[in-house]
Amino acid sequence: MMNIANDLLDAIPAYTGLSPTAFFTVLALGVALWLVVSSWFAPPPPPAFAPREPPPPPKQLGEVTEEELSAYDGKDDSKPLLMAIKGQIYDVSMSRVFYGPGGPYELFAGKDASRALAKMSFEPEDLNGNLDGLSPYELEALSDWEYKFSSKYIKVGEIKKAIGDGDGDGDGDGVSAPVEDEKPEKIAD
């Protein structure tokens, strides 16, 4: 092994005309110059992203109004990101990049987007749960969206129905109105 190193050191002056010390100095300067010049043309390093904490597990909300749902539009990072389809509320926090602020579908967050999804619309007037007047094709498209959401996201609640809530008093609260005490009529014998 020593013979090879000695042969190389003897060959440097014979081929280059430089002493071994001068040769290795020139070689080191050439490598340093190459590294500096190549760094000018190298692509910039990718930006460092601060890792986000994973969203907390979905919390069941039960029945909420559309006004209450609007608070879950992604603007407050401490709240989950929610949206509804056909009155069913889904936690879409794991897709914050799509439905959160700055995402391509951010206008759906915090709303019942049924009509907009059925019509494939980004118009603000279509951001509601009104299904009246939709064609069979649009209703089928909405069913496809509902299937996708139910298979990908966790259902966390429902939108409280304001009118025709099923209690018969027409006030939209889901609670029957109290009945005033009435005295039964006497039936004549």
PDB file of C-alpha atoms in Angstrom:
ATOM      1  CA  MET A   1       0.000   0.000   0.000  1.00  0.00           C
ATOM      2  CA  MET A   2       2.856   2.353   0.809  1.00  0.00           C
ATOM      3  CA  ASN A   3       4.404   1.616  -2.563  1.00  0.00           C
ATOM      4  CA  ILE A   4       1.259   2.844  -4.364  1.00  0.00           C
ATOM      5  CA  ALA A   5       1.181   6.101  -2.345  1.00  0.00           C
ATOM      6  CA  ASN A   6       4.896   6.701  -2.994  1.00  0.00           C
ATOM      7  CA  ASP A   7       4.418   5.991  -6.705  1.00  0.00           C
ATOM      8  CA  LEU A   8       1.537   8.531  -6.862  1.00  0.00           C
ATOM      9  CA  LEU A   9       3.569  11.190  -5.052  1.00  0.00           C
ATOM     10  CA  ASP A  10       6.462  10.611  -7.493  1.00  0.00           C
ATOM     11  CA  ALA A  11       4.081  10.756 -10.512  1.00  0.00           C
ATOM     12  CA  ILE A  12       2.561  14.169  -9.558  1.00  0.00           C
ATOM     13  CA  PRO A  13       5.703  16.216 -10.396  1.00  0.00           C
ATOM     14  CA  ALA A  14       6.367  14.104 -13.493  1.00  0.00           C
ATOM     15  CA  TYR A  15       2.878  14.730 -14.972  1.00  0.00           C
ATOM     16  CA  THR A  16       2.011  18.205 -13.601  1.00  0.00           C
ATOM     17  CA  GLY A  17       5.325  19.894 -12.929  1.00  0.00           C
ATOM     18  CA  LEU A  18       4.065  20.803  -9.441  1.00  0.00           C
ATOM     19  CA  SER A  19       5.228  19.616  -6.059  1.00  0.00           C
ATOM     20  CA  PRO A  20       2.753  17.314  -4.301  1.00  0.00           C
ATOM     21  CA  THR A  21       1.940  20.122  -1.806  1.00  0.00           C
ATOM     22  CA  ALA A  22       1.226  22.633  -4.584  1.00  0.00           C
ATOM     23  CA  PHE A  23      -0.826  20.046  -6.516  1.00  0.00           C
ATOM     24  CA  PHE A  24      -3.098  19.265  -3.550  1.00  0.00           C
ATOM     25  CA  THR A  25      -3.458  22.998  -2.752  1.00  0.00           C
ATOM     26  CA  VAL A  26      -4.570  23.717  -6.336  1.00  0.00           C
ATOM     27  CA  LEU A  27      -6.902  20.696  -6.222  1.00  0.00           C
ATOM     28  CA  ALA A  28      -8.480  21.894  -2.928  1.00  0.00           C
ATOM     29  CA  LEU A  29      -8.960  25.425  -4.310  1.00  0.00           C
ATOM     30  CA  GLY A  30     -10.569  24.008  -7.467  1.00  0.00           C
ATOM     31  CA  VAL A  31     -13.026  21.910  -5.441  1.00  0.00           C
ATOM     32  CA  ALA A  32     -13.857  24.896  -3.198  1.00  0.00           C
ATOM     33  CA  LEU A  33     -14.426  27.131  -6.244  1.00  0.00           C
ATOM     34  CA  TRP A  34     -16.665  24.491  -7.839  1.00  0.00           C
ATOM     35  CA  LEU A  35     -18.758  24.187  -4.648  1.00  0.00           C
ATOM     36  CA  VAL A  36     -19.207  27.976  -4.405  1.00  0.00           C
ATOM     37  CA  VAL A  37     -20.167  28.441  -8.055  1.00  0.00           C
ATOM     38  CA  SER A  38     -22.488  25.418  -8.107  1.00  0.00           C
ATOM     39  CA  SER A  39     -24.298  26.696  -4.993  1.00  0.00           C
ATOM     40  CA  TRP A  40     -25.240  29.844  -6.945  1.00  0.00           C
ATOM     41  CA  PHE A  41     -27.160  27.732  -9.458  1.00  0.00           C
ATOM     42  CA  ALA A  42     -28.597  25.160  -7.066  1.00  0.00           C
ATOM     43  CA  PRO A  43     -32.343  25.292  -6.411  1.00  0.00           C
ATOM     44  CA  PRO A  44     -33.286  26.794  -3.043  1.00  0.00           C
ATOM     45  CA  PRO A  45     -33.979  24.335  -0.266  1.00  0.00           C
ATOM     46  CA  PRO A  46     -37.648  23.513   0.253  1.00  0.00           C
ATOM     47  CA  PRO A  47     -39.351  25.724   2.827  1.00  0.00           C
ATOM     48  CA  ALA A  48     -39.471  24.284   6.287  1.00  0.00           C
ATOM     49  CA  PHE A  49     -43.064  23.731   7.355  1.00  0.00           C
ATOM     50  CA  ALA A  50     -43.877  23.842  10.998  1.00  0.00           C
ATOM     51  CA  PRO A  51     -45.548  20.550  11.756  1.00  0.00           C
ATOM     52  CA  ARG A  52     -49.170  21.004  12.780  1.00  0.00           C
ATOM     53  CA  GLU A  53     -50.567  19.155  15.684  1.00  0.00           C
ATOM     54  CA  PRO A  54     -53.096  16.573  14.573  1.00  0.00           C
ATOM     55  CA  PRO A  55     -56.670  17.694  15.083  1.00  0.00           C
ATOM     56  CA  PRO A  56     -58.352  16.452  18.231  1.00  0.00           C
ATOM     57  CA  PRO A  57     -60.749  13.544  17.825  1.00  0.00           C
ATOM     58  CA  PRO A  58     -64.160  14.686  16.565  1.00  0.00           C
ATOM     59  CA  LYS A  59     -66.587  15.794  19.247  1.00  0.00           C
ATOM     60  CA  GLN A  60     -70.272  15.065  18.829  1.00  0.00           C
ATOM     61  CA  LEU A  61     -72.311  18.282  18.686  1.00  0.00           C
ATOM     62  CA  GLY A  62     -75.832  16.898  18.419  1.00  0.00           C
ATOM     63  CA  GLU A  63     -78.323  19.318  16.906  1.00  0.00           C
ATOM     64  CA  VAL A  64     -77.090  22.824  16.070  1.00  0.00           C
ATOM     65  CA  THR A  65     -78.574  25.712  14.138  1.00  0.00           C
ATOM     66  CA  GLU A  66     -77.065  26.963  10.894  1.00  0.00           C
ATOM     67  CA  GLU A  67     -75.941  30.071  12.781  1.00  0.00           C
ATOM     68  CA  GLU A  68     -74.103  27.924  15.347  1.00  0.00           C
ATOM     69  CA  LEU A  69     -72.562  25.864  12.520  1.00  0.00           C
ATOM     70  CA  SER A  70     -71.099  29.025  10.949  1.00  0.00           C
ATOM     71  CA  ALA A  71     -68.714  29.338  13.928  1.00  0.00           C
ATOM     72  CA  TYR A  72     -66.921  26.193  12.712  1.00  0.00           C
ATOM     73  CA  ASP A  73     -65.625  27.684   9.446  1.00  0.00           C
ATOM     74  CA  GLY A  74     -61.916  27.117  10.172  1.00  0.00           C
ATOM     75  CA  LYS A  75     -61.025  30.673  11.140  1.00  0.00           C
ATOM     76  CA  ASP A  76     -60.554  29.628  14.767  1.00  0.00           C
ATOM     77  CA  ASP A  77     -57.887  26.888  14.941  1.00  0.00           C
ATOM     78  CA  SER A  78     -59.148  25.792  18.356  1.00  0.00           C
ATOM     79  CA  LYS A  79     -62.487  24.668  16.845  1.00  0.00           C
ATOM     80  CA  PRO A  80     -63.040  21.769  14.459  1.00  0.00           C
ATOM     81  CA  LEU A  81     -63.739  22.484  10.793  1.00  0.00           C
ATOM     82  CA  LEU A  82     -67.303  21.422   9.991  1.00  0.00           C
ATOM     83  CA  MET A  83     -69.643  21.390   7.009  1.00  0.00           C
ATOM     84  CA  ALA A  84     -73.020  19.843   6.349  1.00  0.00           C
ATOM     85  CA  ILE A  85     -74.673  17.899   3.559  1.00  0.00           C
ATOM     86  CA  LYS A  86     -78.422  17.271   3.647  1.00  0.00           C
ATOM     87  CA  GLY A  87     -78.538  18.464   7.246  1.00  0.00           C
ATOM     88  CA  GLN A  88     -75.842  16.018   8.410  1.00  0.00           C
ATOM     89  CA  ILE A  89     -72.758  17.728   9.885  1.00  0.00           C
ATOM     90  CA  TYR A  90     -69.317  16.264   9.175  1.00  0.00           C
ATOM     91  CA  ASP A  91     -65.952  17.047  10.754  1.00  0.00           C
ATOM     92  CA  VAL A  92     -63.648  17.848   7.812  1.00  0.00           C
ATOM     93  CA  SER A  93     -60.729  19.016   9.998  1.00  0.00           C
ATOM     94  CA  MET A  94     -58.398  16.425   8.506  1.00  0.00           C
ATOM     95  CA  SER A  95     -58.856  18.137   5.120  1.00  0.00           C
ATOM     96  CA  ARG A  96     -58.189  21.647   6.436  1.00  0.00           C
ATOM     97  CA  VAL A  97     -55.958  22.335   3.435  1.00  0.00           C
ATOM     98  CA  PHE A  98     -59.060  22.021   1.202  1.00  0.00           C
ATOM     99  CA  TYR A  99     -61.887  23.366   3.394  1.00  0.00           C
ATOM    100  CA  GLY A 100     -59.974  25.712   5.700  1.00  0.00           C
ATOM    101  CA  PRO A 101     -59.075  29.357   5.117  1.00  0.00           C
ATOM    102  CA  GLY A 102     -57.217  29.769   1.835  1.00  0.00           C
ATOM    103  CA  GLY A 103     -58.333  26.357   0.569  1.00  0.00           C
ATOM    104  CA  PRO A 104     -60.189  25.894  -2.712  1.00  0.00           C
ATOM    105  CA  TYR A 105     -63.421  24.876  -0.947  1.00  0.00           C
ATOM    106  CA  GLU A 106     -63.253  27.222   2.047  1.00  0.00           C
ATOM    107  CA  LEU A 107     -66.661  28.728   1.206  1.00  0.00           C
ATOM    108  CA  PHE A 108     -68.326  25.393   2.110  1.00  0.00           C
ATOM    109  CA  ALA A 109     -66.917  25.378   5.670  1.00  0.00           C
ATOM    110  CA  GLY A 110     -69.365  26.192   8.432  1.00  0.00           C
ATOM    111  CA  LYS A 111     -72.372  25.825   6.131  1.00  0.00           C
ATOM    112  CA  ASP A 112     -74.815  23.305   4.748  1.00  0.00           C
ATOM    113  CA  ALA A 113     -73.414  23.123   1.217  1.00  0.00           C
ATOM    114  CA  SER A 114     -75.993  20.678  -0.163  1.00  0.00           C
ATOM    115  CA  ARG A 115     -77.365  22.871  -2.959  1.00  0.00           C
ATOM    116  CA  ALA A 116     -73.896  24.073  -4.027  1.00  0.00           C
ATOM    117  CA  LEU A 117     -72.527  20.511  -4.168  1.00  0.00           C
ATOM    118  CA  ALA A 118     -75.576  19.239  -6.063  1.00  0.00           C
ATOM    119  CA  LYS A 119     -75.267  22.019  -8.642  1.00  0.00           C
ATOM    120  CA  MET A 120     -71.430  21.941  -8.636  1.00  0.00           C
ATOM    121  CA  SER A 121     -71.626  25.650  -7.857  1.00  0.00           C
ATOM    122  CA  PHE A 122     -69.412  28.105  -6.001  1.00  0.00           C
ATOM    123  CA  GLU A 123     -72.073  30.823  -6.017  1.00  0.00           C
ATOM    124  CA  PRO A 124     -72.850  32.248  -2.557  1.00  0.00           C
ATOM    125  CA  GLU A 125     -76.614  32.025  -3.152  1.00  0.00           C
ATOM    126  CA  ASP A 126     -76.262  28.227  -3.543  1.00  0.00           C
ATOM    127  CA  LEU A 127     -74.576  27.759  -0.140  1.00  0.00           C
ATOM    128  CA  ASN A 128     -77.615  26.405   1.676  1.00  0.00           C
ATOM    129  CA  GLY A 129     -79.454  23.199   2.349  1.00  0.00           C
ATOM    130  CA  ASN A 130     -82.482  23.998   0.144  1.00  0.00           C
ATOM    131  CA  LEU A 131     -83.048  21.099  -2.241  1.00  0.00           C
ATOM    132  CA  ASP A 132     -86.211  22.508  -3.862  1.00  0.00           C
ATOM    133  CA  GLY A 133     -86.074  22.674  -7.654  1.00  0.00           C
ATOM    134  CA  LEU A 134     -83.023  20.438  -8.090  1.00  0.00           C
ATOM    135  CA  SER A 135     -83.080  18.121 -11.092  1.00  0.00           C
ATOM    136  CA  PRO A 136     -82.808  14.330 -10.700  1.00  0.00           C
ATOM    137  CA  TYR A 137     -79.236  14.584 -12.030  1.00  0.00           C
ATOM    138  CA  GLU A 138     -78.347  17.160  -9.351  1.00  0.00           C
ATOM    139  CA  LEU A 139     -79.980  15.069  -6.617  1.00  0.00           C
ATOM    140  CA  GLU A 140     -77.954  12.055  -7.766  1.00  0.00           C
ATOM    141  CA  ALA A 141     -74.757  14.140  -7.675  1.00  0.00           C
ATOM    142  CA  LEU A 142     -75.656  15.232  -4.137  1.00  0.00           C
ATOM    143  CA  SER A 143     -76.178  11.599  -3.108  1.00  0.00           C
ATOM    144  CA  ASP A 144     -72.698  10.810  -4.453  1.00  0.00           C
ATOM    145  CA  TRP A 145     -71.247  13.667  -2.363  1.00  0.00           C
ATOM    146  CA  GLU A 146     -73.135  12.458   0.690  1.00  0.00           C
ATOM    147  CA  TYR A 147     -71.720   8.953   0.223  1.00  0.00           C
ATOM    148  CA  LYS A 148     -68.164  10.326  -0.158  1.00  0.00           C
ATOM    149  CA  PHE A 149     -68.472  12.425   2.980  1.00  0.00           C
ATOM    150  CA  SER A 150     -70.080   9.688   5.064  1.00  0.00           C
ATOM    151  CA  SER A 151     -67.341   7.235   4.098  1.00  0.00           C
ATOM    152  CA  LYS A 152     -64.431   9.665   4.627  1.00  0.00           C
ATOM    153  CA  TYR A 153     -65.474  11.956   7.504  1.00  0.00           C
ATOM    154  CA  ILE A 154     -67.108  11.450  10.877  1.00  0.00           C
ATOM    155  CA  LYS A 155     -70.668  12.671  11.333  1.00  0.00           C
ATOM    156  CA  VAL A 156     -70.770  14.897  14.404  1.00  0.00           C
ATOM    157  CA  GLY A 157     -74.309  16.253  14.387  1.00  0.00           C
ATOM    158  CA  GLU A 158     -77.345  17.489  12.532  1.00  0.00           C
ATOM    159  CA  ILE A 159     -78.709  20.877  11.618  1.00  0.00           C
ATOM    160  CA  LYS A 160     -81.695  21.771  13.760  1.00  0.00           C
ATOM    161  CA  LYS A 161     -84.802  22.202  11.633  1.00  0.00           C
ATOM    162  CA  ALA A 162     -86.306  25.650  12.107  1.00  0.00           C
ATOM    163  CA  ILE A 163     -89.698  25.187  10.420  1.00  0.00           C
ATOM    164  CA  GLY A 164     -91.777  22.066  10.465  1.00  0.00           C
ATOM    165  CA  ASP A 165     -89.750  20.661  13.314  1.00  0.00           C
ATOM    166  CA  GLY A 166     -92.263  17.956  14.022  1.00  0.00           C
ATOM    167  CA  ASP A 167     -93.592  19.182  17.375  1.00  0.00           C
ATOM    168  CA  GLY A 168     -96.757  20.656  15.898  1.00  0.00           C
ATOM    169  CA  ASP A 169     -96.521  24.150  17.383  1.00  0.00           C
ATOM    170  CA  GLY A 170     -94.731  25.718  14.391  1.00  0.00           C
ATOM    171  CA  ASP A 171     -92.150  27.657  16.391  1.00  0.00           C
ATOM    172  CA  GLY A 172     -89.148  25.704  15.105  1.00  0.00           C
ATOM    173  CA  ASP A 173     -87.696  24.807  18.493  1.00  0.00           C
ATOM    174  CA  GLY A 174     -88.454  21.099  18.517  1.00  0.00           C
ATOM    175  CA  VAL A 175     -90.344  21.428  21.809  1.00  0.00           C
ATOM    176  CA  SER A 176     -94.110  21.275  22.100  1.00  0.00           C
ATOM    177  CA  ALA A 177     -95.824  24.342  23.491  1.00  0.00           C
ATOM    178  CA  PRO A 178     -97.301  23.875  26.961  1.00  0.00           C
ATOM    179  CA  VAL A 179    -101.041  23.302  27.005  1.00  0.00           C
ATOM    180  CA  GLU A 180    -103.037  25.599  29.247  1.00  0.00           C
ATOM    181  CA  ASP A 181    -105.248  23.946  31.767  1.00  0.00           C
ATOM    182  CA  GLU A 182    -108.719  23.604  30.353  1.00  0.00           C
ATOM    183  CA  LYS A 183    -111.669  22.414  32.293  1.00  0.00           C
ATOM    184  CA  PRO A 184    -113.499  19.575  30.647  1.00  0.00           C
ATOM    185  CA  GLU A 185    -116.993  20.393  29.486  1.00  0.00           C
ATOM    186  CA  LYS A 186    -119.781  18.735  31.331  1.00  0.00           C
ATOM    187  CA  ILE A 187    -121.776  16.359  29.302  1.00  0.00           C
ATOM    188  CA  ALA A 188    -125.508  16.563  29.874  1.00  0.00           C
ATOM    189  CA  ASP A 189    -127.142  13.370  31.085  1.00  0.00           C
TER     190      ASP A 189
END
